[in-house]
């Protein structure tokens, strides 16, 4: 499913928005391919500097996170090669490098200004990304003990994702779960290492 450009409520005017808008123009010119298809094509092209996961591409298209330069360059070069406009790759790469540096140099928004994401909103995003196909939100939030309209923290997001993965028999390690959750900067935390009591609760979901 094609990913639309985030509106100004989801991604305010900023160097990041400038970068995401430019990437969306390239993405649209390439026919809006699926993020998994893009990631697979990049991984098969040995001329590109780095591989890129479909989660990273999705996070970029949604404006949630910007990857490091080698991953962005790989995505730009690939999409340029399949774009209907056939842009010259080198000037395009230089343009994106300027946008990427501007985004990196911009001061991060204070945490108080970031809009928290709720369990219900996160569920909608994950369904759109086709990362979670069979997640029954009601069952998940009841099992974890969180309200659908409650702002997520690392703790609750990891428990929700662990519960869903258990139901789908796609269990990941706690650190892999934390990595997937950290793609959403609206989740209120800067910590990627789960605390010990959370590890115990994650283990309990496998019982």
Short mmCIF file of C-alpha atoms in Angstrom, two decimals:
data_model
loop_
_atom_site.label_atom_id
_atom_site.label_comp_id
_atom_site.label_asym_id
_atom_site.label_seq_id
_atom_site.Cartn_x
_atom_site.Cartn_y
_atom_site.Cartn_z
CA UNK A 1 0.00 0.00 0.00
CA UNK A 2 1.31 3.44 -0.97
CA UNK A 3 2.26 5.71 1.92
CA UNK A 4 0.91 9.28 1.66
CA UNK A 5 2.86 12.37 2.53
CA UNK A 6 2.19 13.25 6.20
CA UNK A 7 0.11 16.36 6.69
CA UNK A 8 1.36 19.44 8.53
CA UNK A 9 -0.27 18.31 11.75
CA UNK A 10 1.76 15.09 11.74
CA UNK A 11 4.96 16.73 10.46
CA UNK A 12 5.36 20.43 11.01
CA UNK A 13 7.32 22.77 8.74
CA UNK A 14 10.98 21.96 9.37
CA UNK A 15 14.13 20.72 7.63
CA UNK A 16 12.81 17.20 8.20
CA UNK A 17 9.61 18.02 6.36
CA UNK A 18 11.64 19.46 3.47
CA UNK A 19 13.60 16.20 3.25
CA UNK A 20 10.52 14.01 3.51
CA UNK A 21 8.71 16.04 0.83
CA UNK A 22 11.67 15.63 -1.56
CA UNK A 23 11.80 11.90 -0.84
CA UNK A 24 8.06 11.60 -1.47
CA UNK A 25 8.45 13.28 -4.86
CA UNK A 26 11.08 10.70 -5.76
CA UNK A 27 8.91 7.89 -4.35
CA UNK A 28 5.91 9.04 -6.40
CA UNK A 29 8.00 9.25 -9.56
CA UNK A 30 9.04 5.64 -8.98
CA UNK A 31 5.40 4.55 -8.85
CA UNK A 32 5.07 4.39 -5.05
CA UNK A 33 6.42 0.84 -4.70
CA UNK A 34 6.02 -1.09 -1.47
CA UNK A 35 8.69 -0.57 1.15
CA UNK A 36 9.51 -4.27 1.18
CA UNK A 37 10.02 -4.24 -2.60
CA UNK A 38 12.31 -1.21 -2.32
CA UNK A 39 14.33 -2.81 0.49
CA UNK A 40 14.70 -6.06 -1.45
CA UNK A 41 15.83 -4.29 -4.62
CA UNK A 42 18.39 -2.25 -2.70
CA UNK A 43 19.78 -5.35 -0.98
CA UNK A 44 20.34 -6.99 -4.37
CA UNK A 45 22.19 -4.03 -5.87
CA UNK A 46 25.84 -4.41 -4.85
CA UNK A 47 26.67 -0.98 -6.27
CA UNK A 48 24.77 0.76 -3.49
CA UNK A 49 26.58 1.74 -0.28
CA UNK A 50 24.17 0.15 2.20
CA UNK A 51 21.08 -1.97 2.63
CA UNK A 52 17.90 -0.41 4.01
CA UNK A 53 15.14 -2.18 5.95
CA UNK A 54 11.51 -1.73 5.00
CA UNK A 55 10.86 -0.40 8.53
CA UNK A 56 13.45 2.34 7.96
CA UNK A 57 11.87 3.29 4.63
CA UNK A 58 8.42 3.36 6.18
CA UNK A 59 9.61 5.55 9.05
CA UNK A 60 11.15 7.99 6.57
CA UNK A 61 8.04 8.17 4.36
CA UNK A 62 5.90 8.79 7.43
CA UNK A 63 8.35 11.45 8.63
CA UNK A 64 9.00 9.63 11.90
CA UNK A 65 12.75 9.19 11.50
CA UNK A 66 15.58 9.91 9.06
CA UNK A 67 18.22 7.21 8.48
CA UNK A 68 21.96 7.68 8.33
CA UNK A 69 23.41 9.03 5.10
CA UNK A 70 24.50 5.74 3.50
CA UNK A 71 20.99 4.28 3.82
CA UNK A 72 19.33 7.42 2.52
CA UNK A 73 21.76 7.59 -0.41
CA UNK A 74 20.99 3.98 -1.31
CA UNK A 75 17.25 4.65 -1.28
CA UNK A 76 17.65 7.81 -3.36
CA UNK A 77 19.85 6.15 -5.96
CA UNK A 78 17.51 3.18 -6.28
CA UNK A 79 14.33 5.22 -6.62
CA UNK A 80 16.02 7.53 -9.13
CA UNK A 81 16.96 4.50 -11.25
CA UNK A 82 13.33 3.35 -11.51
CA UNK A 83 11.68 6.78 -11.64
CA UNK A 84 9.63 7.65 -14.71
CA UNK A 85 11.48 10.98 -14.80
CA UNK A 86 14.94 9.32 -14.88
CA UNK A 87 16.71 12.12 -12.99
CA UNK A 88 20.46 12.39 -13.10
CA UNK A 89 21.60 10.58 -9.96
CA UNK A 90 24.62 12.65 -8.92
CA UNK A 91 22.92 16.09 -8.73
CA UNK A 92 19.99 14.43 -6.98
CA UNK A 93 22.26 12.79 -4.42
CA UNK A 94 23.93 16.14 -3.74
CA UNK A 95 20.52 17.78 -3.29
CA UNK A 96 19.50 15.13 -0.77
CA UNK A 97 22.82 15.43 1.04
CA UNK A 98 22.13 19.14 1.60
CA UNK A 99 18.63 18.33 2.89
CA UNK A 100 19.96 15.53 5.10
CA UNK A 101 22.63 17.78 6.65
CA UNK A 102 20.03 20.49 7.29
CA UNK A 103 17.81 17.96 9.06
CA UNK A 104 20.75 16.71 11.13
CA UNK A 105 21.78 20.26 12.08
CA UNK A 106 18.28 21.32 13.12
CA UNK A 107 17.67 21.47 16.86
CA UNK A 108 15.32 18.70 17.98
CA UNK A 109 11.89 19.80 19.13
CA UNK A 110 11.46 19.84 22.91
CA UNK A 111 9.82 16.69 24.21
CA UNK A 112 6.91 18.76 25.53
CA UNK A 113 6.09 19.86 21.95
CA UNK A 114 5.95 16.35 20.55
CA UNK A 115 2.46 14.94 20.17
CA UNK A 116 2.20 11.66 22.04
CA UNK A 117 0.90 8.70 20.06
CA UNK A 118 -1.85 6.53 21.53
CA UNK A 119 -2.26 2.76 21.28
CA UNK A 120 -5.14 3.27 18.85
CA UNK A 121 -3.13 5.63 16.62
CA UNK A 122 -0.11 3.33 16.67
CA UNK A 123 -2.30 0.40 15.71
CA UNK A 124 -3.61 2.35 12.70
CA UNK A 125 -0.06 3.17 11.54
CA UNK A 126 1.14 -0.41 11.92
CA UNK A 127 -1.86 -1.70 9.96
CA UNK A 128 -1.15 0.83 7.19
CA UNK A 129 2.48 -0.31 7.03
CA UNK A 130 1.29 -3.95 6.77
CA UNK A 131 3.75 -4.84 9.51
CA UNK A 132 0.98 -6.28 11.70
CA UNK A 133 -1.91 -7.86 9.83
CA UNK A 134 -3.90 -9.69 12.48
CA UNK A 135 -3.67 -7.44 15.48
CA UNK A 136 -6.98 -7.30 17.40
CA UNK A 137 -6.48 -4.02 19.24
CA UNK A 138 -9.17 -4.72 21.83
CA UNK A 139 -7.60 -8.03 22.87
CA UNK A 140 -4.10 -6.55 22.91
CA UNK A 141 -4.89 -3.53 25.07
CA UNK A 142 -6.95 -5.63 27.48
CA UNK A 143 -4.14 -8.18 27.79
CA UNK A 144 -1.52 -5.49 28.45
CA UNK A 145 -3.77 -3.29 30.59
CA UNK A 146 -3.61 -0.04 28.61
CA UNK A 147 -6.44 2.15 27.33
CA UNK A 148 -6.68 2.66 23.52
CA UNK A 149 -6.51 6.47 24.04
CA UNK A 150 -3.59 6.35 26.49
CA UNK A 151 -0.26 7.85 25.31
CA UNK A 152 2.24 5.06 24.78
CA UNK A 153 5.54 4.67 26.60
CA UNK A 154 8.35 2.29 25.72
CA UNK A 155 7.01 -0.10 28.34
CA UNK A 156 3.45 -0.31 27.02
CA UNK A 157 4.46 -0.25 23.35
CA UNK A 158 6.88 -3.15 23.80
CA UNK A 159 4.27 -5.16 25.70
CA UNK A 160 1.65 -4.54 23.01
CA UNK A 161 4.06 -5.55 20.26
CA UNK A 162 5.24 -8.61 22.20
CA UNK A 163 1.63 -9.70 22.72
CA UNK A 164 0.87 -9.37 19.00
CA UNK A 165 4.05 -11.20 18.00
CA UNK A 166 3.16 -14.01 20.38
CA UNK A 167 -0.29 -14.31 18.75
CA UNK A 168 1.34 -14.45 15.31
CA UNK A 169 4.15 -16.78 16.40
CA UNK A 170 6.72 -14.20 15.27
CA UNK A 171 8.44 -13.63 18.61
CA UNK A 172 11.43 -11.28 18.54
CA UNK A 173 14.02 -10.67 21.21
CA UNK A 174 13.27 -7.81 23.66
CA UNK A 175 16.01 -5.70 22.08
CA UNK A 176 14.62 -6.28 18.57
CA UNK A 177 11.19 -5.31 19.86
CA UNK A 178 12.70 -2.15 21.38
CA UNK A 179 14.38 -1.34 18.06
CA UNK A 180 11.07 -1.62 16.20
CA UNK A 181 9.30 0.51 18.78
CA UNK A 182 12.02 3.18 18.66
CA UNK A 183 11.08 3.96 15.03
CA UNK A 184 8.21 5.98 16.55
CA UNK A 185 9.70 9.13 18.14
CA UNK A 186 6.26 10.10 19.50
CA UNK A 187 6.55 7.24 22.02
CA UNK A 188 7.66 9.04 25.14
CA UNK A 189 11.13 7.70 25.89
CA UNK A 190 14.75 8.07 24.91
CA UNK A 191 15.76 4.72 26.40
CA UNK A 192 16.22 1.75 24.07
CA UNK A 193 17.31 -0.82 26.68
CA UNK A 194 14.24 -2.38 28.34
CA UNK A 195 14.29 -2.51 32.15
CA UNK A 196 14.56 -5.90 33.91
CA UNK A 197 10.94 -5.99 35.13
CA UNK A 198 9.78 -5.43 31.56
CA UNK A 199 11.90 -8.35 30.36
CA UNK A 200 10.13 -10.53 32.89
CA UNK A 201 6.71 -9.43 31.67
CA UNK A 202 7.72 -10.03 28.07
CA UNK A 203 8.79 -13.54 29.04
CA UNK A 204 5.43 -14.08 30.70
CA UNK A 205 3.64 -13.51 27.38
CA UNK A 206 5.25 -16.73 26.14
CA UNK A 207 3.88 -18.85 28.97
#
